[in-house]
Short mmCIF file of C-alpha atoms in Angstrom, two decimals:
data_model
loop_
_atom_site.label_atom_id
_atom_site.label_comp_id
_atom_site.label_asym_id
_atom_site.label_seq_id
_atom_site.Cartn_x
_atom_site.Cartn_y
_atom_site.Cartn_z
CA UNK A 625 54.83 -63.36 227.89
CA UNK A 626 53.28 -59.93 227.31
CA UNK A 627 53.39 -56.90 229.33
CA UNK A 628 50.47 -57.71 232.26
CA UNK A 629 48.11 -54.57 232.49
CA UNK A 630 45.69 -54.09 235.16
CA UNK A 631 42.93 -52.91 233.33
CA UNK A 632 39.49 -51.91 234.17
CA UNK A 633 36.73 -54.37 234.85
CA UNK A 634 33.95 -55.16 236.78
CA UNK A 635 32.03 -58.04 238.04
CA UNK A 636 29.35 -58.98 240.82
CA UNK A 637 31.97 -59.77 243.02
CA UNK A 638 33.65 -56.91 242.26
CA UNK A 639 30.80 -54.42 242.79
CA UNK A 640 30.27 -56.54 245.94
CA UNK A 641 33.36 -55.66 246.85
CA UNK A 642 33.25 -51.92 246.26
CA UNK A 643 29.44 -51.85 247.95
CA UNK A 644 30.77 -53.72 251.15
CA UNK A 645 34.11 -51.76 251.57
CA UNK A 646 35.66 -49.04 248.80
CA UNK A 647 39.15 -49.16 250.53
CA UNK A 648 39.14 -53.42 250.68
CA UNK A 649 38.04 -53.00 246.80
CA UNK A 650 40.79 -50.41 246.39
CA UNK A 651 43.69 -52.35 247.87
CA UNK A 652 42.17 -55.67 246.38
CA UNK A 653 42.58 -54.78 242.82
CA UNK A 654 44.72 -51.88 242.63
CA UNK A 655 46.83 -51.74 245.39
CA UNK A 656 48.39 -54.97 245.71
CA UNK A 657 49.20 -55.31 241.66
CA UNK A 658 52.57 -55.66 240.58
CA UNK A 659 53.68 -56.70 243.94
CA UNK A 660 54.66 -59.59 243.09
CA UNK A 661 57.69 -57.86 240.74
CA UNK A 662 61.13 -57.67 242.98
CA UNK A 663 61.17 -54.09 241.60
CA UNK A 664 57.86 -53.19 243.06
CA UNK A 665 57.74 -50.17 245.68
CA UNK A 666 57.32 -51.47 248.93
CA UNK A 667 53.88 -50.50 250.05
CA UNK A 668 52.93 -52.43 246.66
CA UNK A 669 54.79 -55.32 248.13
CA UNK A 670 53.37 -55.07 251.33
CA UNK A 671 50.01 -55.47 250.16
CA UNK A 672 50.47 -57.92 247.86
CA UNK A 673 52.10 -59.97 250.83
CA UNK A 674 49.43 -59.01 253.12
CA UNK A 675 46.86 -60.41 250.42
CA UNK A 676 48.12 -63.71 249.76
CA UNK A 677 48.50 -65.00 253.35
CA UNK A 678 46.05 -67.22 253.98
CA UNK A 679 45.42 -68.81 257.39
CA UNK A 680 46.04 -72.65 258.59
CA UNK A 681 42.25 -73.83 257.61
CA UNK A 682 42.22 -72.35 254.44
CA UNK A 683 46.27 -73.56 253.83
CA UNK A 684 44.93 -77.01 254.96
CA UNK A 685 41.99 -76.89 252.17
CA UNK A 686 43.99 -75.55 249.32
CA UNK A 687 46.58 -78.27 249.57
CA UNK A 688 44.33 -80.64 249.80
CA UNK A 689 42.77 -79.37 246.49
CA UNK A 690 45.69 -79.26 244.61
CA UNK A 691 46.53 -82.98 245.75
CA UNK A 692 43.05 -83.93 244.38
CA UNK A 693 43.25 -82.46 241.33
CA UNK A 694 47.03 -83.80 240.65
CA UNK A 695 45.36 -87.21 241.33
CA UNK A 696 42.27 -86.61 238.75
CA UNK A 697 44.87 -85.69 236.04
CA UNK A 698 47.02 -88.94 236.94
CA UNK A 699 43.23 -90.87 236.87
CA UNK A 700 42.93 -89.67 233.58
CA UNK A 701 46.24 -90.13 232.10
CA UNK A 702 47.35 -93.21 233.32
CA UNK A 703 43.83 -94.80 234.73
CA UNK A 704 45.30 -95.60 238.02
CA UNK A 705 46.43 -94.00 241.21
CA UNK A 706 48.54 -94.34 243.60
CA UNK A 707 47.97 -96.01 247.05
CA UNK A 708 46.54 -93.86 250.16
CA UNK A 709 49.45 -94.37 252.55
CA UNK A 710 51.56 -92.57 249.58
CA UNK A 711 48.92 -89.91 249.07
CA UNK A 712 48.65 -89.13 252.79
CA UNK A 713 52.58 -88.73 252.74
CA UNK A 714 53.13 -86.59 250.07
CA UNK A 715 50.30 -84.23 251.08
CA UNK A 716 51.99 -84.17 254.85
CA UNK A 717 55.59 -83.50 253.81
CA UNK A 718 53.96 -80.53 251.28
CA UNK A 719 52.13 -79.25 254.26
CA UNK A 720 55.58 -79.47 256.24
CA UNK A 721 57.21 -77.87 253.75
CA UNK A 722 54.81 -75.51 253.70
CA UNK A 723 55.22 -74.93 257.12
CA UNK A 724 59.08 -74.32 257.45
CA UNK A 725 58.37 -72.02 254.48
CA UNK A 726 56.01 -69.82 256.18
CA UNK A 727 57.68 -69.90 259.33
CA UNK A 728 61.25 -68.48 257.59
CA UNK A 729 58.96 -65.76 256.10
CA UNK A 730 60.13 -67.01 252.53
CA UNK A 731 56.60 -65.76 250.88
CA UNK A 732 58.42 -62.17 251.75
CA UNK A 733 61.28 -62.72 249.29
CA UNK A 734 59.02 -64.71 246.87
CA UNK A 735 55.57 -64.64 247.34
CA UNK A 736 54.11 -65.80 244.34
CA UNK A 737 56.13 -69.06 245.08
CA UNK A 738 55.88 -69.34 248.69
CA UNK A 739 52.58 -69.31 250.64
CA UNK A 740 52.63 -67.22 254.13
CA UNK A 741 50.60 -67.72 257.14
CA UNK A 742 48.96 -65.09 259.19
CA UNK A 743 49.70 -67.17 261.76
CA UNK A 744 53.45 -66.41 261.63
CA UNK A 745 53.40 -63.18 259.86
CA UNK A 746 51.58 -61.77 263.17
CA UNK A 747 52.95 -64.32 265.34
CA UNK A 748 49.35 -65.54 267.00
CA UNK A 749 50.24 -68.43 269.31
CA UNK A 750 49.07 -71.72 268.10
CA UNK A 751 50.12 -74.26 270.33
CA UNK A 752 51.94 -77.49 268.76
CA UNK A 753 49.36 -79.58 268.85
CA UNK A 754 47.06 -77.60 266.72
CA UNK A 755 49.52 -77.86 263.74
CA UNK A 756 49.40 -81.88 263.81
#
């Protein structure tokens, strides 16, 4: 793979972004890049951490989209799919996995693999029951 460059462009949503807020424009697209990298400084890293949590609604949603579209590519390769009760379990031990992940701050030592919660990188109190 080639060397990635952070180039400059512009969009609506960019230029939404700059109009609403030039410093949430500036750490969106410039600040955060190349955080991902190991080698990155660590205010880099910081903000690239920073940007990818995501909180437990929006966790919730994006797993759920990825299971869907893993089932529309099985629908179209293989023209079946597989039962709900299996569905519903895979999708729960992900989200447990998830879970244990975010909770051992692993998205700090890999966050492009790892997704972290801004539940438990501020530690906001979320009682048990609100996880189930």
């Amino acid at each position: 793979m080639g060397i990635l460059r952070n180039e400059f462009s512009w969009s609506k949503s960019r230029n939404e972004t700059f109009q609403s807020c030039p410093r949430r424009y500036w750490f969106h697209y410039y600040g955060s890049w190349g955080g991902w990298d190991w080698q990155s400084d660590s205010r880099t890293r910081q903000i690239y951490v920073l940007k990818q949590l995501h909180n437990r609604f929006a966790w919730i949603g994006v797993k759920v989209h990825k299971v869907l579209e893993e089932l529309l590519h099985q629908l179209k390769k293989s023209k079946s799919l597989p039962s709900y009760q299996s569905v519903a379990e895979n999708l729960q031990n992900r989200l447990r996995q998830d879970y244990r992940d975010s909770r051992d701050a692993n998205y700090r030592v890999r966050p492009k693999r790892f997704m972290g919660l801004v539940e438990h990188e501020y530690q906001l109190p979320v009682n048990n029951e609100e996880w189930r």
